[in-house]
mmCIF file of C-alpha atoms and ligand atoms in Angstrom:
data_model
loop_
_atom_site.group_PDB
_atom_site.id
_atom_site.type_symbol
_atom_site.label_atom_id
_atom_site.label_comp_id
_atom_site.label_asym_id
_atom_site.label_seq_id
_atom_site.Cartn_x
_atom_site.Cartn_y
_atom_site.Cartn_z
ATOM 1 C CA UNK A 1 137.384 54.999 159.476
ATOM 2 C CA UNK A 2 140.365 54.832 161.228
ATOM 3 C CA UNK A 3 140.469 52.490 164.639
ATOM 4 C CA UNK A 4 141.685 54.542 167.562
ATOM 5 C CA UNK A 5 144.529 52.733 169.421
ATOM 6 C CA UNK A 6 143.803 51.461 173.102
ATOM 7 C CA UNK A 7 145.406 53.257 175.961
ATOM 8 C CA UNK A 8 145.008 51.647 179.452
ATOM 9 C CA UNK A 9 146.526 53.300 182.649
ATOM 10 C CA UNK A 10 145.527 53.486 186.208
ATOM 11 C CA UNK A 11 147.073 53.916 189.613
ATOM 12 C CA UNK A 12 146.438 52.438 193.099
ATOM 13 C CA UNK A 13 144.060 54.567 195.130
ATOM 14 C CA UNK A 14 146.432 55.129 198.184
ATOM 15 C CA UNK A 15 145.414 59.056 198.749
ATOM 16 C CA UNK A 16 145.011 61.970 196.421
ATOM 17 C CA UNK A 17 147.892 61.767 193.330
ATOM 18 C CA UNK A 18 150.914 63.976 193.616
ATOM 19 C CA UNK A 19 153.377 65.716 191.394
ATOM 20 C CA UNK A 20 155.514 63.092 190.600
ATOM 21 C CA UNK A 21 152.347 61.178 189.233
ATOM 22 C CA UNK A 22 151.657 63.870 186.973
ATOM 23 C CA UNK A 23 155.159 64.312 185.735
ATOM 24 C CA UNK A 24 154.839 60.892 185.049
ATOM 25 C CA UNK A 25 151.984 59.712 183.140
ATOM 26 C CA UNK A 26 148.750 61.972 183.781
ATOM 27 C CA UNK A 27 149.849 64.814 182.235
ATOM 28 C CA UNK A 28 150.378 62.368 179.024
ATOM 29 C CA UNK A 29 146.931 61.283 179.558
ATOM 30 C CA UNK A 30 145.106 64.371 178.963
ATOM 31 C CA UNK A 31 147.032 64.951 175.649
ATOM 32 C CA UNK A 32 146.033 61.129 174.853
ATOM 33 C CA UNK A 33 142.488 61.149 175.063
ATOM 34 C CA UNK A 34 142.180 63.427 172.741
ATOM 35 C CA UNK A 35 143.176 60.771 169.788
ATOM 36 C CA UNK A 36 143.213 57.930 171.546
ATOM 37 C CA UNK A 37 140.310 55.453 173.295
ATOM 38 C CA UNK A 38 141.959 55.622 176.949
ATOM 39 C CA UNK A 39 141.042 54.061 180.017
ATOM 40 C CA UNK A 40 142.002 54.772 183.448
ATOM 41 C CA UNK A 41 141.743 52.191 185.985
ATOM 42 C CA UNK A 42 141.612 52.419 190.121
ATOM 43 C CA UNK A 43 143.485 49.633 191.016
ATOM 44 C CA UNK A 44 141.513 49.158 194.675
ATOM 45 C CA UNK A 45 142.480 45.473 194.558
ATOM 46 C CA UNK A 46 146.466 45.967 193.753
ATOM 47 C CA UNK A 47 146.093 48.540 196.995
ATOM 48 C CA UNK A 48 145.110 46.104 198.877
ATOM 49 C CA UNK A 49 148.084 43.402 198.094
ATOM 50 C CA UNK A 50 149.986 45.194 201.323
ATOM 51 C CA UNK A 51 147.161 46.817 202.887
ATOM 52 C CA UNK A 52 144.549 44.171 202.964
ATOM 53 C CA UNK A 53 144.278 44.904 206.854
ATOM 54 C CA UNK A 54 142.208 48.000 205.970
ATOM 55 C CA UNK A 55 139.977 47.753 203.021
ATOM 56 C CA UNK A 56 137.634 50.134 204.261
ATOM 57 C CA UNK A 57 140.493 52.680 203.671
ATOM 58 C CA UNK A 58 140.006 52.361 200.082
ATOM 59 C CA UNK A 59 136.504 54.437 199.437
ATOM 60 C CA UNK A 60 137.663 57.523 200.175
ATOM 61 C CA UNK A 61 140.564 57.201 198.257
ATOM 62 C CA UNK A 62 138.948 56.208 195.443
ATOM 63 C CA UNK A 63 137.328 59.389 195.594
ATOM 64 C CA UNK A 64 140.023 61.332 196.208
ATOM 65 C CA UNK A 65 141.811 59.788 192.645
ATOM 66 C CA UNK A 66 138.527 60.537 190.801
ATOM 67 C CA UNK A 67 138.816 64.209 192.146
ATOM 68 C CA UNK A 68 142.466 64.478 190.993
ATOM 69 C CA UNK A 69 141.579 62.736 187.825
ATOM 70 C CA UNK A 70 138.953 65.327 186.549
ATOM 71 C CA UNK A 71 140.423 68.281 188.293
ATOM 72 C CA UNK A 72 142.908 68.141 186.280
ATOM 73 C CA UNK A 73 141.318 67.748 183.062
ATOM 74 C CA UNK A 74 140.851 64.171 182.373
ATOM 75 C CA UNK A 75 137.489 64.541 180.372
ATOM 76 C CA UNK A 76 134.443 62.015 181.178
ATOM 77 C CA UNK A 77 133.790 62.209 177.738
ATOM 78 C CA UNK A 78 136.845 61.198 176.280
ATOM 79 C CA UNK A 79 138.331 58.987 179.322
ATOM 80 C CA UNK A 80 136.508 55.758 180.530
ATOM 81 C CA UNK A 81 137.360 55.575 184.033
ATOM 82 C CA UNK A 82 136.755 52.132 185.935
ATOM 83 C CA UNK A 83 137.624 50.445 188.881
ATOM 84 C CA UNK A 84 139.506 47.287 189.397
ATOM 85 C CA UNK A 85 137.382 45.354 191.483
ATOM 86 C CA UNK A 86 134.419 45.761 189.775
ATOM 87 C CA UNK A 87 135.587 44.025 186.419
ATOM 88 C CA UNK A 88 135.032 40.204 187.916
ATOM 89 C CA UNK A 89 136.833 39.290 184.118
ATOM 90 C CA UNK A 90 140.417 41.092 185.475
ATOM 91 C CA UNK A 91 140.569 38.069 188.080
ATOM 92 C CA UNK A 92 139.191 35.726 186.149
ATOM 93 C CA UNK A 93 141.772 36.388 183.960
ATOM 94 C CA UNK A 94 144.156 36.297 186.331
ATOM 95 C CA UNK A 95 143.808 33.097 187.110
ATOM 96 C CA UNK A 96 144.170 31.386 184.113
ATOM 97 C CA UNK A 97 147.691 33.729 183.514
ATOM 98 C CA UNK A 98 148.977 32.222 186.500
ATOM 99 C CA UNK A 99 149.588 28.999 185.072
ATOM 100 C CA UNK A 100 151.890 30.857 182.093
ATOM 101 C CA UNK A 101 154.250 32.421 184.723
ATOM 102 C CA UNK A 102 157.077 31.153 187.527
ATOM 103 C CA UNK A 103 157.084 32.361 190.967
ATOM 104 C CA UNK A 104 160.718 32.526 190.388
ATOM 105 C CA UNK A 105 160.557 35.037 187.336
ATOM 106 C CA UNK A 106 158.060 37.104 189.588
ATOM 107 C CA UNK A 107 160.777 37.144 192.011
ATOM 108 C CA UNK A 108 162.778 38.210 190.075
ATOM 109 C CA UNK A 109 160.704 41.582 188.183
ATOM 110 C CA UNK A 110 162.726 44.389 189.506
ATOM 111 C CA UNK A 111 159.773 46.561 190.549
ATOM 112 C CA UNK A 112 158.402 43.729 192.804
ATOM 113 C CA UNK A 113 162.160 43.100 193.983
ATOM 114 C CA UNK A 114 162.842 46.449 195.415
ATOM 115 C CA UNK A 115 158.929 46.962 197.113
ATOM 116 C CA UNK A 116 159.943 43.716 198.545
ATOM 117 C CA UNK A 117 162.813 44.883 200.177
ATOM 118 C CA UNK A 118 161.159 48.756 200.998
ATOM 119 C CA UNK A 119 158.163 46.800 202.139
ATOM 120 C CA UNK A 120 160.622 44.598 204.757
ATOM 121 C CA UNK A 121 158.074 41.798 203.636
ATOM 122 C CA UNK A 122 161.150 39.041 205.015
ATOM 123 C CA UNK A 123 160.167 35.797 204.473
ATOM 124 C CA UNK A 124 156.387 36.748 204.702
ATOM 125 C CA UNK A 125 155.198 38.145 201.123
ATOM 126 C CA UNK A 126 151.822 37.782 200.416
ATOM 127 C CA UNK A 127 150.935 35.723 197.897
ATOM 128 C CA UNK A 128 149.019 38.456 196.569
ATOM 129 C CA UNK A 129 152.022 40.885 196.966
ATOM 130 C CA UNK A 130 154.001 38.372 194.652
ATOM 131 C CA UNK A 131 151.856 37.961 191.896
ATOM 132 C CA UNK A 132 150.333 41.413 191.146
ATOM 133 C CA UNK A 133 151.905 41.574 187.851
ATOM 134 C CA UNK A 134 149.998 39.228 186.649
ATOM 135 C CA UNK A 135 146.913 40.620 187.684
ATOM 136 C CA UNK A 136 148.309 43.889 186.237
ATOM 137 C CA UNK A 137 148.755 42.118 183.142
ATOM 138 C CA UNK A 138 145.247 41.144 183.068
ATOM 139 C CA UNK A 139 144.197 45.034 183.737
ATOM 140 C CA UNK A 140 146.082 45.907 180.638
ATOM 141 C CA UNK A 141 144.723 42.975 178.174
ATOM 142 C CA UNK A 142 141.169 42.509 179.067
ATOM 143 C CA UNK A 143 140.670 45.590 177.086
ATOM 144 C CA UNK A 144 143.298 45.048 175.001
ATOM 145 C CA UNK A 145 145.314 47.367 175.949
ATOM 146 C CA UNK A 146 148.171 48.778 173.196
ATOM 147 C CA UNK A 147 150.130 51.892 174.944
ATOM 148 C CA UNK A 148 150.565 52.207 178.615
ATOM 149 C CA UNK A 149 151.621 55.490 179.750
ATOM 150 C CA UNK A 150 153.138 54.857 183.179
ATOM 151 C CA UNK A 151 156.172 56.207 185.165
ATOM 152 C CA UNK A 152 159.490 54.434 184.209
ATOM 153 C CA UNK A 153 159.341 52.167 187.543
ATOM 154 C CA UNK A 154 156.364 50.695 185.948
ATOM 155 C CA UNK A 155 158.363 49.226 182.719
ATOM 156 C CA UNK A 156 158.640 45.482 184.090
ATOM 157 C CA UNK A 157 155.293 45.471 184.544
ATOM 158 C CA UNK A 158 154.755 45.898 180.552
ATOM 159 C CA UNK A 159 157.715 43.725 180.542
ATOM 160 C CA UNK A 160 156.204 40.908 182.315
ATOM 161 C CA UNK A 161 152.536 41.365 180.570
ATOM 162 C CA UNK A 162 154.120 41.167 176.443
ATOM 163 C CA UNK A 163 155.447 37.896 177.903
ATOM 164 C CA UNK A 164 152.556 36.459 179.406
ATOM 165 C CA UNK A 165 150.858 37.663 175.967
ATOM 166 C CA UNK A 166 153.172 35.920 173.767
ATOM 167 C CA UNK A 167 153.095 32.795 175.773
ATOM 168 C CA UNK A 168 149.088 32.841 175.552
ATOM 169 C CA UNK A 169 148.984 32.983 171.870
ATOM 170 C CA UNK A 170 151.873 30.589 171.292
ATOM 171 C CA UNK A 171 150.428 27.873 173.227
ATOM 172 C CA UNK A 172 146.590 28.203 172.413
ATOM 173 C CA UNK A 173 147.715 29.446 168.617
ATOM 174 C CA UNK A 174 145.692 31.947 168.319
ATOM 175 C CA UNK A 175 146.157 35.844 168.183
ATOM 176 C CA UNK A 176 143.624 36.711 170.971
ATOM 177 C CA UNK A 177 146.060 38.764 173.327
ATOM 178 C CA UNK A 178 147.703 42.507 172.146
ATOM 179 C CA UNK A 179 151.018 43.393 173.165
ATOM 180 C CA UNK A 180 151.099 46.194 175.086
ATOM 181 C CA UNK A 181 153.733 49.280 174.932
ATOM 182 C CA UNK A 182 155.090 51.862 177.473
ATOM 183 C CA UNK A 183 155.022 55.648 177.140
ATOM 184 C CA UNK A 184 157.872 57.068 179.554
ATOM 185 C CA UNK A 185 157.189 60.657 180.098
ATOM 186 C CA UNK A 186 160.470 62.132 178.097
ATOM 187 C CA UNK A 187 160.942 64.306 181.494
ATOM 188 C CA UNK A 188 163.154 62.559 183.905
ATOM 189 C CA UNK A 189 160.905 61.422 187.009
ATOM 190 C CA UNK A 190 160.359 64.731 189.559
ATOM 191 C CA UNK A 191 162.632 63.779 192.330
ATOM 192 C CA UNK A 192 160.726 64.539 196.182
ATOM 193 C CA UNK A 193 161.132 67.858 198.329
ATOM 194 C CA UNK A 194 164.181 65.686 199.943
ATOM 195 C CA UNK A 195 165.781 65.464 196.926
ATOM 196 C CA UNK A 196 165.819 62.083 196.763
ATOM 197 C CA UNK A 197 165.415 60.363 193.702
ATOM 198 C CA UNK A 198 161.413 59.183 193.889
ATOM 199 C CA UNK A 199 158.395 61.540 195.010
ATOM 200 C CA UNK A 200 156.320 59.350 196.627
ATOM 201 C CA UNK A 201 153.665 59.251 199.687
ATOM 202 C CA UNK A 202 155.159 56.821 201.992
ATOM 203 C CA UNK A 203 158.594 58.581 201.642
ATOM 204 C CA UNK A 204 156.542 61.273 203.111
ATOM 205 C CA UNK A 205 158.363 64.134 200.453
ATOM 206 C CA UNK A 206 155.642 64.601 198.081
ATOM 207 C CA UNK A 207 153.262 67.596 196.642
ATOM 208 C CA UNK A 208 149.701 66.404 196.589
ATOM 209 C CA UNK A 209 147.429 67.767 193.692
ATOM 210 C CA UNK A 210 145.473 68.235 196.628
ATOM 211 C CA UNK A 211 147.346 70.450 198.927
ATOM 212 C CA UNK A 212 146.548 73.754 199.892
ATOM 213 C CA UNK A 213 148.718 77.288 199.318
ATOM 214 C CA UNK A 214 149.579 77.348 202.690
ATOM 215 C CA UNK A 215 151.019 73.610 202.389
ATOM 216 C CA UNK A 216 152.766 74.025 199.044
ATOM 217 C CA UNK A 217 154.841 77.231 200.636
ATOM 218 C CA UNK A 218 155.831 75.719 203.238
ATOM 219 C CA UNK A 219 157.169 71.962 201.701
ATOM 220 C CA UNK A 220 158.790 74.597 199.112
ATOM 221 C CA UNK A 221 160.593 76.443 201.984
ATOM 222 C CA UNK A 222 162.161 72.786 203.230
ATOM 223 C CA UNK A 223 162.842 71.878 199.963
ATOM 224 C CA UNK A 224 166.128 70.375 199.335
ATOM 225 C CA UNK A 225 168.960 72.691 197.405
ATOM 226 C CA UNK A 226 172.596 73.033 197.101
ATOM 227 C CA UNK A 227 173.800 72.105 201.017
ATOM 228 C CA UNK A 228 177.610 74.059 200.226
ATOM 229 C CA UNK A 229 175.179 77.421 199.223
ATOM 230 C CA UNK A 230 174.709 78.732 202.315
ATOM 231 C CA UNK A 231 175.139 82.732 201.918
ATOM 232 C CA UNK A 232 173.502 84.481 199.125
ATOM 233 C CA UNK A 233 176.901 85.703 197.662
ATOM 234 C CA UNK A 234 178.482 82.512 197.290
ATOM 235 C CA UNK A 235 177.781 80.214 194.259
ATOM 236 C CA UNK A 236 175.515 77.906 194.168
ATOM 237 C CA UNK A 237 174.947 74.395 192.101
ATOM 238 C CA UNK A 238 172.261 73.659 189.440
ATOM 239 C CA UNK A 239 172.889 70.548 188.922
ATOM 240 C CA UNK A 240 170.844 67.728 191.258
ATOM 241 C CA UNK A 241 169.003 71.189 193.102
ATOM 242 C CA UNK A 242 165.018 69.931 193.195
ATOM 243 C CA UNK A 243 163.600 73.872 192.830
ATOM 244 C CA UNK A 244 165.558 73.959 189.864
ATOM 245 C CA UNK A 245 164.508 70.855 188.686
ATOM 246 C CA UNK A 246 160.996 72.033 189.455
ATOM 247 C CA UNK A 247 161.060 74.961 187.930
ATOM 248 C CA UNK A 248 162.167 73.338 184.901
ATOM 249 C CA UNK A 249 159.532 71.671 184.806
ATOM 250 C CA UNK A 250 156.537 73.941 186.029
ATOM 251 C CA UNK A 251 158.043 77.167 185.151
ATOM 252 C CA UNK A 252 156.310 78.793 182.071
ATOM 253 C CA UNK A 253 159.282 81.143 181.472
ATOM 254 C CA UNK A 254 162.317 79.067 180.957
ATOM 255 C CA UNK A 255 164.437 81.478 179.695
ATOM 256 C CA UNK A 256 164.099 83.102 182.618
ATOM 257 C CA UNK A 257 164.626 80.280 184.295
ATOM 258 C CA UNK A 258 167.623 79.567 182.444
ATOM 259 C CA UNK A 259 169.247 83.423 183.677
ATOM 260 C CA UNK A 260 168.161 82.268 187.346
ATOM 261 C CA UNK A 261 170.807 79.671 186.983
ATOM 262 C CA UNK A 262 173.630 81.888 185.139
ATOM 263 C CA UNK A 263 172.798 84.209 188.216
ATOM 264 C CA UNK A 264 172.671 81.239 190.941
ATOM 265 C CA UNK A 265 175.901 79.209 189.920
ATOM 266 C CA UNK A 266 177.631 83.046 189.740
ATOM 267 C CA UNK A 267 176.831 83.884 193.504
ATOM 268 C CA UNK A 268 174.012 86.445 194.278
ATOM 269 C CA UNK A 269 170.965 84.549 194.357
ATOM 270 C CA UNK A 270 169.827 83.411 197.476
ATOM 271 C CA UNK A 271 167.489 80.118 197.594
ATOM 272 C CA UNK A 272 164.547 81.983 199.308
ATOM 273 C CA UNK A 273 164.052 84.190 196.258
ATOM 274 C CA UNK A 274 164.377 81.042 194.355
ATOM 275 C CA UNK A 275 161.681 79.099 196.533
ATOM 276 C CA UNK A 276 159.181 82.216 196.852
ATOM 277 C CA UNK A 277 159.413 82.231 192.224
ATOM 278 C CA UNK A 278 158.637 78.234 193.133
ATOM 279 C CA UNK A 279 155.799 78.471 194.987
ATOM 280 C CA UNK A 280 154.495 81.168 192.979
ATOM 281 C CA UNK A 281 154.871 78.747 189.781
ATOM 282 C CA UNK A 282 153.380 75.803 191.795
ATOM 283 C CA UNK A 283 150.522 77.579 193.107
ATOM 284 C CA UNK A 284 149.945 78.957 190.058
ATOM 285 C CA UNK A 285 150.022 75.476 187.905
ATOM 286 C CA UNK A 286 147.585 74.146 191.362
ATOM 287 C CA UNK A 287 144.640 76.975 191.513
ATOM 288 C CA UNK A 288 142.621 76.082 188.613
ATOM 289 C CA UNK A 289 143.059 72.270 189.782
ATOM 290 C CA UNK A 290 142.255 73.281 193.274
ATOM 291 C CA UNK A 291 139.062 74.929 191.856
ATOM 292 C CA UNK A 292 137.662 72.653 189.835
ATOM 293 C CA UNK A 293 138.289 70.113 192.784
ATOM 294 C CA UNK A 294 136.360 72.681 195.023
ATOM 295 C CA UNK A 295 133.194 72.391 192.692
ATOM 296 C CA UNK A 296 133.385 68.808 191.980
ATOM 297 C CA UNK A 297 133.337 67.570 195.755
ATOM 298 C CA UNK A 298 129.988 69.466 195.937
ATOM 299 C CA UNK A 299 128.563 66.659 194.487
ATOM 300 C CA UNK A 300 130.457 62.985 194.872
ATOM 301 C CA UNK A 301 127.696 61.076 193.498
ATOM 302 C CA UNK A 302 127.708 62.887 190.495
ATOM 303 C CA UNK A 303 131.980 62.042 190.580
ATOM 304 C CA UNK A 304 130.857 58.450 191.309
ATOM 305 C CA UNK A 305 128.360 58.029 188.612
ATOM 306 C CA UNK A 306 131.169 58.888 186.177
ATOM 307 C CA UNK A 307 133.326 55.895 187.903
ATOM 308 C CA UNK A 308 129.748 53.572 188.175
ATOM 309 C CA UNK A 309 129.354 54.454 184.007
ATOM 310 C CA UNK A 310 132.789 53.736 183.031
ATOM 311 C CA UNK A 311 132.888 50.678 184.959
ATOM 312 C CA UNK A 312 129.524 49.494 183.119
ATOM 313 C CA UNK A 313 131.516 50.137 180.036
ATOM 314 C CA UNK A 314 134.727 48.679 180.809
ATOM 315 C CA UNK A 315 132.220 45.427 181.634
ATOM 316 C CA UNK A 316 131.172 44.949 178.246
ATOM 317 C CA UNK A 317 134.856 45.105 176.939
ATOM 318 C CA UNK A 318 135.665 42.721 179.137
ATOM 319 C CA UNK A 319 133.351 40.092 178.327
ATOM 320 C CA UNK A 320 134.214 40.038 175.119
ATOM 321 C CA UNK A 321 137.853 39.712 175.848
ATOM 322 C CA UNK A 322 137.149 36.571 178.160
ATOM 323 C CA UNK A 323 134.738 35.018 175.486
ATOM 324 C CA UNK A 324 137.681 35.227 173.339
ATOM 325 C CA UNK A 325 140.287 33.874 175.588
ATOM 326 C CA UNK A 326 137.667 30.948 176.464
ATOM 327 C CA UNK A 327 137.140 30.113 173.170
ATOM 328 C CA UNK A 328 141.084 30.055 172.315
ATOM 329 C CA UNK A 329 141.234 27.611 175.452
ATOM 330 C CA UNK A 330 138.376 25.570 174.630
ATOM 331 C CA UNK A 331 136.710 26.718 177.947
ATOM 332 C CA UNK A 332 133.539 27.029 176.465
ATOM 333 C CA UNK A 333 130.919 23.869 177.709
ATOM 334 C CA UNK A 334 127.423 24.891 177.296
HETATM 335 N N1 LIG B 401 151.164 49.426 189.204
HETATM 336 C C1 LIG B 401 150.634 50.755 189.021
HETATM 337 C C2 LIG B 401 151.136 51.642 190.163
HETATM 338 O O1 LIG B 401 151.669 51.158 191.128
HETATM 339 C C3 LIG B 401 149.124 50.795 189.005
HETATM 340 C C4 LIG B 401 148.527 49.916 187.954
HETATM 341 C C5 LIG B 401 147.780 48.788 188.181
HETATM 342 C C6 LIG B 401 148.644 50.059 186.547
HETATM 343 N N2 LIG B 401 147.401 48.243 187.025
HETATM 344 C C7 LIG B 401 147.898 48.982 185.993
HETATM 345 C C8 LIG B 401 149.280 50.969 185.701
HETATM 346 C C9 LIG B 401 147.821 48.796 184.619
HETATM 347 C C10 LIG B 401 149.199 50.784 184.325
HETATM 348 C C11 LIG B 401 148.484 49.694 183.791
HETATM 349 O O2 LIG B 401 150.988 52.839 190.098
#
């Protein structure tokens, strides 16, 4: 029998999941649970390491993520999916990682260096704020987690966990811990309706899984192009336009797409003809989503029961894990 490898993933529950996220790592997941033993985690509690004024915020997000997750295709069956809060081993874990890592290397982990700056956090970062790595860390190795599919922002973050591994099993000589590994989506991150290099909520520029016809046409219509293409006759760039780079992505005719371009850095083709093909591809990649999401919110407790099983699962896994990493430390009294 052959053992399936470990996938662990998750994201923080901060609304419903957009474009970019799927770009990024969920479209990889639905191809992964097919051959691999995946679990996707809601990480409630790394939400809350800037929001922790509004926990009560996090419920119906949580919800919302489960409806993106099986709307589009993530498969009870195959996925586990768990929440972060509810494995009481993730922070127990936590806590005994902290010893093995230096505020000053946390610091210095580029992902927590530029949200610390974005965030304006000044002189006043939460401890909480500081040290999530760690905690993510523990997410990925209580269940042993072996290939991380995550957008490319998220590589210090393995980074920071295969050292905190290799420190663990150096110093308590035993081979409890399992590295992890990335998986970067091969398709350069989708870049927001602004054009700016990152689709993400609080930049206010993304698509939501989520969003409605009437919402996707009109982001489309603002979308950012080529500002020097302003009448249809005069030619226009390819390069760095986002409905190009969304159609390259979305379209399901690229050689079309490619003779859109020809005709578009020639002169002749206007960007509203370009945006209406756009919205017809993005609608057209969103209905079945938006249907299945229509039938599952008839019955949240059946979406939550999915969440409540997984969790239960994820549980077990996790004992296990911490039994192992007590033992290593000679933790174990009674
Ligand atoms: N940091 C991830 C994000 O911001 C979410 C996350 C938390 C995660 N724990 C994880 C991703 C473990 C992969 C593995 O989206």
């Amino acid at each position: 029998m052959s053992v399936k490898k470990v996938v662990l993933t998750g994201d923080r529950p901060t609304g419903s999941l957009h474009l970019g996220h799927y770009v990024g790592s969920l479209q990889q997941r639905i191809v992964l649970q097919e051959t691999h033993k995946q679990y996707v985690m809601i990480a409630d509690i790394q939400a809350l390491t800037d929001n922790y004024e509004h926990p009560e915020k996090l419920k119906g997000n949580v919800i919302q993520v489960m409806l993106d997750y099986l709307s589009i295709g993530l498969d009870p069956q195959k996925t586990t999916f768990f929440i972060q809060s509810m494995i009481p081993e993730i922070a127990e874990l936590t806590v005994l990682y902290l010893n093995l890592v230096t505020v000053n290397r946390l610091r210095r982990n580029p992902t927590v260096k530029t949200e610390i700056e974005q965030k304006e956090f000044g002189d006043s970062i939460p401890a909480g704020f500081l040290m999530y790595p760690v905690s993510q860390a523990a997410d990925i190795t209580i269940v042993k987690g072996e290939l991380v599919p995550v957008g490319s922002d998220q590589l210090p973050m393995i980074e920071q966990t295969n050292e905190i591994v290799r420190t663990f099993n150096r110093l308590y000589k035993k081979e409890v811990l399992t590295p992890a590994q990335a998986i970067i989506s091969k398709v350069p991150r989708l870049p927001g309706i602004d054009g700016k290099t990152k689709m993400s909520k609080s930049l206010g520029n993304a698509i939501f899984l989520s969003d409605s016809a009437d919402v996707v046409k009109q982001k489309v219509m603002k979308m950012y192009t080529d500002p020097f293409h302003l009448r249809v006759e005069d030619p226009g760039q390819v390069e760095g336009n986002t409905v190009f780079t969304y159609l390259d992505f979305f379209d399901t005719h690229p050689d079309q797409v490619a003779e859109l371009k020809v005709q578009y850095e020639k002169g002749g083709l206007g960007d509203v003809v370009l945006k209406k093909r756009l919205i017809d591809v993005l609608n057209a990649f969103l209905d079945p989503i938006r249907s299945r999401r229509a039938e599952l919110e008839k019955d949240i407790p059946h979406v939550m029961d999915i969440l409540k099983r997984g969790t239960q699962e994820t549980r077990e896994v996790a004992a296990n894990t911490m039994h192992e990493v007590r033992d290593a430390m000679h933790l174990i009294y009674f």
